[in-house]
XYZ file of C-alpha atoms in Angstrom:
401
model
C 15.517 -3.610 -6.428
C 18.977 -2.430 -7.448
C 20.143 -2.927 -3.854
C 18.912 -6.540 -3.816
C 20.171 -7.446 -7.300
C 22.004 -10.802 -7.492
C 21.418 -11.515 -3.817
C 20.325 -15.109 -3.128
C 16.873 -13.988 -2.114
C 13.538 -13.746 -3.936
C 12.300 -10.223 -4.503
C 8.493 -10.014 -4.032
C 6.966 -6.720 -5.202
C 3.478 -6.187 -3.797
C 0.887 -3.420 -4.017
C -2.580 -2.506 -5.183
C -3.463 -3.356 -8.763
C -2.382 -0.689 -11.308
C 0.073 1.023 -8.967
C 2.942 0.377 -11.396
C 4.444 -2.988 -10.458
C 4.695 -4.191 -14.083
C 6.295 -0.921 -15.123
C 8.783 -1.231 -12.279
C 9.822 -4.677 -13.513
C 10.179 -3.394 -17.086
C 12.270 -0.430 -15.939
C 14.508 -2.724 -13.934
C 14.913 -5.075 -16.921
C 15.944 -2.059 -19.017
C 18.412 -1.070 -16.301
C 19.957 -4.546 -16.461
C 20.297 -4.352 -20.248
C 21.938 -0.947 -20.029
C 24.434 -2.517 -17.637
C 25.405 -5.226 -20.140
C 22.902 -8.005 -19.411
C 21.840 -9.707 -22.656
C 18.232 -10.299 -23.752
C 18.760 -14.050 -23.404
C 19.474 -13.586 -19.696
C 16.062 -12.005 -19.047
C 12.849 -14.058 -18.874
C 9.695 -11.970 -18.414
C 6.247 -13.511 -17.977
C 3.146 -11.346 -17.432
C 0.294 -13.609 -16.385
C -2.326 -11.034 -17.354
C -1.268 -11.446 -20.988
C -3.509 -13.940 -22.785
C -0.476 -15.318 -24.623
C 0.840 -16.709 -21.339
C -2.431 -18.362 -20.287
C -1.135 -21.912 -20.681
C 1.734 -21.058 -18.340
C -0.778 -20.678 -15.520
C -0.338 -24.447 -15.209
C 2.520 -24.551 -12.726
C 4.151 -27.634 -14.271
C 4.233 -26.022 -17.730
C 5.528 -22.809 -16.218
C 8.345 -24.619 -14.462
C 9.350 -26.438 -17.623
C 9.233 -23.198 -19.633
C 11.465 -21.384 -17.169
C 13.868 -24.262 -16.615
C 14.564 -24.463 -20.364
C 15.591 -20.796 -20.379
C 18.045 -20.877 -17.496
C 21.566 -20.293 -18.801
C 24.258 -22.603 -17.413
C 27.147 -20.136 -17.040
C 25.390 -16.767 -16.668
C 22.821 -15.289 -14.315
C 19.267 -15.633 -15.580
C 16.926 -12.892 -14.374
C 13.367 -14.207 -14.056
C 10.420 -11.791 -13.779
C 7.002 -13.254 -12.955
C 4.306 -10.575 -13.006
C 0.996 -11.134 -11.123
C 2.139 -14.559 -9.989
C -0.991 -15.153 -7.873
C -2.808 -16.125 -11.091
C -0.810 -19.383 -11.175
C -2.146 -22.145 -8.967
C 0.615 -23.758 -6.857
C 3.072 -21.097 -8.044
C 5.002 -21.463 -4.784
C 6.245 -24.869 -5.972
C 7.736 -23.225 -9.059
C 9.308 -20.405 -7.070
C 10.755 -22.775 -4.483
C 12.283 -25.059 -7.133
C 13.813 -22.150 -9.055
C 15.239 -20.701 -5.876
C 17.308 -23.850 -5.401
C 19.031 -23.452 -8.768
C 22.329 -21.666 -9.267
C 22.617 -18.440 -11.271
C 18.914 -17.521 -10.959
C 17.849 -14.078 -9.752
C 14.072 -13.993 -9.319
C 11.561 -11.146 -9.074
C 7.831 -11.697 -8.665
C 4.868 -9.351 -8.259
C 1.434 -9.858 -6.751
C -1.642 -7.774 -6.036
C -2.728 -9.621 -2.925
C -1.005 -9.980 0.434
C -2.502 -13.436 0.797
C 0.218 -14.816 -1.476
C 2.727 -14.063 1.303
C 0.638 -15.482 4.120
C 0.104 -19.034 2.928
C 2.326 -21.819 1.685
C 4.786 -19.441 0.035
C 5.604 -17.902 3.387
C 6.148 -21.372 4.877
C 8.259 -22.657 1.988
C 10.399 -19.550 1.648
C 10.719 -18.437 5.255
C 13.779 -16.195 5.402
C 14.369 -16.523 1.661
C 12.405 -13.591 0.271
C 12.181 -9.849 0.763
C 8.880 -8.007 0.317
C 8.950 -4.649 -1.488
C 5.627 -2.824 -1.116
C 4.617 -0.355 -3.829
C 2.091 2.448 -3.530
C 0.579 4.686 -6.204
C 2.361 7.991 -6.879
C 3.499 10.218 -4.050
C 2.487 13.864 -4.305
C 6.020 14.764 -5.430
C 5.790 12.215 -8.255
C 2.285 13.377 -9.152
C 3.396 17.030 -9.247
C 6.367 16.175 -11.463
C 4.166 14.228 -13.892
C 1.296 16.730 -14.085
C 3.531 19.818 -14.559
C 0.640 22.249 -14.343
C -0.257 24.929 -11.831
C 1.415 25.678 -8.518
C 1.879 23.079 -5.755
C -1.325 24.110 -3.977
C -3.418 23.655 -7.137
C -1.780 20.300 -7.823
C -2.410 19.194 -4.243
C -6.122 19.919 -4.670
C -6.098 17.899 -7.889
C -4.173 15.081 -6.172
C -6.937 14.829 -3.576
C -9.668 14.765 -6.237
C -8.335 12.338 -8.858
C -5.918 10.282 -6.807
C -2.479 8.939 -7.496
C -2.671 5.970 -9.856
C 0.034 6.485 -12.514
C -2.380 6.202 -15.447
C -4.735 8.806 -13.981
C -1.837 11.183 -13.329
C -0.828 10.957 -16.997
C -4.279 11.906 -18.367
C -4.563 15.468 -19.745
C -8.246 15.744 -18.737
C -8.059 13.493 -15.713
C -10.990 14.908 -13.734
C -13.394 13.892 -16.523
C -11.958 10.399 -16.991
C -10.691 9.419 -13.554
C -14.001 8.111 -12.220
C -14.503 5.655 -15.103
C -10.935 4.367 -14.780
C -11.176 4.016 -10.995
C -14.459 2.152 -11.345
C -12.646 -0.385 -13.518
C -9.792 -0.722 -11.025
C -12.198 -1.136 -8.122
C -14.354 -3.723 -9.893
C -11.275 -5.676 -10.934
C -10.075 -5.772 -7.335
C -13.475 -6.706 -5.939
C -14.177 -9.397 -8.537
C -10.876 -10.714 -9.874
C -8.405 -10.308 -7.020
C -10.801 -11.501 -4.354
C -11.911 -14.370 -6.589
C -8.249 -15.403 -6.986
C -7.878 -15.123 -3.216
C -10.874 -17.406 -2.682
C -9.431 -20.053 -5.000
C -6.217 -20.091 -2.997
C -8.013 -20.195 0.341
C -10.416 -22.959 -0.649
C -8.268 -25.832 0.704
C -8.089 -24.078 4.083
C -10.853 -25.603 6.274
C -10.783 -22.557 8.589
C -11.470 -19.980 5.886
C -14.862 -18.381 5.350
C -15.880 -17.670 1.785
C -16.404 -14.129 0.539
C -19.590 -14.638 -1.443
C -21.728 -11.555 -0.748
C -20.380 -8.795 -3.024
C -23.022 -6.313 -1.844
C -21.890 -6.738 1.755
C -18.269 -6.390 0.660
C -19.040 -3.140 -1.161
C -21.003 -1.742 1.793
C -18.082 -2.425 4.112
C -15.676 -0.871 1.591
C -17.763 2.316 1.499
C -17.930 2.461 5.297
C -14.146 2.072 5.599
C -13.549 4.708 2.910
C -15.830 7.157 4.706
C -14.096 6.404 8.027
C -10.533 7.245 6.931
C -8.671 8.757 9.886
C -11.300 7.729 12.453
C -10.900 5.024 15.048
C -12.926 1.959 14.123
C -13.472 -1.526 15.468
C -14.957 -4.701 14.060
C -17.950 -4.059 16.304
C -18.500 -0.521 14.974
C -18.546 -1.827 11.403
C -20.938 -4.646 12.317
C -23.198 -2.160 14.134
C -23.273 0.075 11.040
C -24.261 -2.830 8.788
C -26.925 -3.926 11.285
C -28.320 -0.374 11.509
C -28.860 -0.410 7.746
C -31.225 -3.354 8.138
C -29.023 -6.409 7.903
C -27.663 -8.478 10.749
C -24.087 -9.646 10.372
C -21.667 -11.252 12.811
C -18.388 -9.662 13.856
C -16.533 -12.715 12.545
C -18.029 -12.200 9.095
C -17.150 -8.503 9.172
C -13.561 -9.349 10.150
C -13.273 -11.741 7.183
C -14.661 -9.187 4.739
C -12.363 -6.439 6.014
C -9.423 -8.804 5.617
C -10.524 -9.443 2.034
C -10.281 -5.672 1.392
C -6.959 -5.248 3.180
C -5.180 -8.105 1.400
C -5.428 -6.521 -2.106
C -3.935 -3.335 -0.588
C -7.085 -1.233 -0.891
C -6.972 -0.348 2.814
C -4.204 -0.199 5.404
C -5.190 -0.777 9.050
C -2.954 0.984 11.580
C -2.647 -0.115 15.195
C -2.501 2.161 18.226
C 0.726 2.495 20.192
C 1.134 3.445 23.833
C 3.949 6.008 23.778
C 4.742 5.803 27.488
C 4.847 2.007 27.616
C 6.228 1.585 24.062
C 3.699 -1.177 23.360
C 0.957 -1.854 20.816
C -2.686 -1.667 21.859
C -5.286 -4.082 20.517
C -8.360 -1.855 20.380
C -9.735 0.709 17.928
C -7.448 0.777 14.920
C -7.534 3.496 12.313
C -7.743 2.703 8.635
C -6.390 4.499 5.576
C -7.003 4.000 1.871
C -4.279 3.484 -0.728
C -5.649 6.083 -3.154
C -7.855 9.105 -2.527
C -9.325 8.976 -6.027
C -10.612 5.520 -5.161
C -12.074 6.964 -1.976
C -13.852 9.675 -3.947
C -15.288 7.000 -6.219
C -16.604 5.055 -3.210
C -17.915 8.027 -1.210
C -18.250 11.037 -3.547
C -18.757 14.656 -2.498
C -17.185 14.536 0.953
C -15.714 18.022 1.136
C -15.771 18.475 4.923
C -12.943 16.204 6.003
C -9.786 17.860 4.621
C -7.927 17.108 7.854
C -8.570 13.366 7.567
C -7.674 13.384 3.860
C -4.373 15.130 4.600
C -3.744 12.647 7.400
C -4.234 9.803 4.895
C -1.671 11.372 2.539
C 0.856 11.795 5.359
C 0.404 8.174 6.459
C 1.138 6.848 2.963
C 4.131 9.178 2.612
C 5.613 7.944 5.875
C 5.300 4.373 4.570
C 7.037 5.411 1.338
C 9.865 6.872 3.358
C 10.427 3.562 5.083
C 8.830 4.164 8.477
C 6.803 1.719 10.514
C 3.718 3.737 11.423
C 1.306 3.540 14.347
C -1.280 5.777 15.982
C 0.075 7.243 19.220
C -1.690 7.250 22.595
C -0.334 9.502 25.333
C -2.539 9.303 28.399
C -5.959 10.520 27.276
C -4.500 12.266 24.244
C -3.774 11.010 20.774
C -0.795 11.637 18.506
C -1.697 11.085 14.879
C 1.446 9.126 14.003
C 4.340 7.469 15.751
C 6.849 6.782 12.974
C 9.689 4.367 13.738
C 12.769 3.538 11.701
C 15.766 1.557 12.956
C 14.665 1.919 16.563
C 14.282 5.690 16.446
C 10.923 7.427 16.715
C 9.340 10.655 15.549
C 5.943 11.985 16.526
C 3.693 13.712 13.997
C 0.422 15.592 14.221
C -1.599 16.557 11.123
C -4.003 19.516 11.004
C -5.706 21.215 8.085
C -5.039 24.589 9.726
C -3.287 25.840 12.863
C -4.320 29.494 12.630
C -7.016 29.255 15.323
C -5.476 29.473 18.783
C -7.694 26.689 20.136
C -6.642 24.361 17.303
C -2.977 25.242 17.770
C -3.124 24.477 21.493
C -5.077 21.239 20.937
C -2.618 19.899 18.368
C 0.581 20.855 20.159
C -0.455 19.742 23.681
C 0.002 15.945 23.153
C 3.475 16.509 21.702
C 4.499 18.699 24.642
C 3.470 15.938 27.039
C 5.939 13.452 25.506
C 9.091 13.471 27.620
C 11.618 11.780 25.348
C 13.881 13.678 22.949
C 12.768 12.222 19.638
C 11.689 14.730 16.934
C 8.168 16.156 17.151
C 6.409 17.799 14.220
C 3.039 19.189 13.171
C 2.136 19.189 9.474
C -0.469 21.717 8.355
C -1.878 23.088 5.124
C -1.669 26.694 6.293
C 1.392 28.816 5.575
C 1.095 31.189 8.531
C 2.091 29.026 11.491
C 5.220 27.079 10.354
C 8.138 27.564 12.704
C 9.731 26.077 15.804
C 7.797 26.137 19.062
C 9.925 24.994 22.004
C 11.483 22.246 19.897
C 8.271 21.234 18.133
C 8.532 21.925 14.412
C 5.458 23.115 12.507
C 5.783 22.621 8.752
C 3.586 23.170 5.734
C 2.561 19.705 4.609
C 2.906 20.444 0.875
C 6.475 21.684 1.386
C 7.214 18.533 3.414
C 5.766 16.276 0.720
C 7.969 17.945 -1.896
C 11.095 17.614 0.257
C 13.450 14.884 -1.032
C 13.131 11.736 1.042
C 16.774 11.863 2.069
C 15.861 15.045 3.952
C 12.609 13.705 5.424
């Protein structure tokens, strides 16, 4: 946000509800004040605050903001959870045209960037995606135990900032996460439906039970290849017939509020995306534990989920790699350069070591290749393939990623 300050572009901060978007805006406003910006130059509207309810009328909101724009100084406008305002894109577009306005908006649903806003503001906004705490942030906040103990706790209670700040988080996390989940399922998807209603091609998300069943299936399938058909077959096997089109719509309704992240497969040899069998990851492991409790047998997939989110935090575009008949967990790309990453809970068994390293050895280019593991016995360099302890990697500053 500091990098984009005062640029003639709208800053759109997106991410799952309660990941810290409002706090980010407040911290940035404080940063501006410390740099000499006066209170009168900052206009902050949080649409979840009941006091601002009348400003959810876009015409009243526009009038309110227009009256506070200063003629000879930059006015910094912060609009938090903007998706709660019907026709908000008209307000944003009109304000963008004015001089001396620097605008920052947040939203908890990707749909706000896929509709009219995207059309109106094509090329005039930058999207900044937020995630809940990284492990390094979580470890710094919790300040208890060694990294291994904190990592175990991170997997159990998740990474939402509020949960990380609780002294007895394991007792309280489930109740808090239930509230977050229900808010997303009811409020965010309801807001999404209101915005989609004028679209004649949209299908309504009306069956909350079906939505929750699909959410549980996706949470249980983290790290596994899935397809729309496999989800539809699962629902049908439980005694209810459902079309693949309906399943696709319901999955989209869970992806748009940033609960899940689908990841496409990438052919490493041909450097092209494949259209079949995506993998899916969840934005917070505490939320996963709420949806599918007592799954203690999939540490490898859980670690893979953490690595995926960390790669996104570090600015990589991430895909699943396919190399012949083998799979590479992640192909991470940044500025046209690639790195290939495998994730394994342990590499101490010779058969596991050989299985994980073989796909990387078959890649003939010279981009970096790495295996991340929870064990501390196998890290080292094996013919140019680096094996690192995943906790050490997560605690490495991003500039040294």
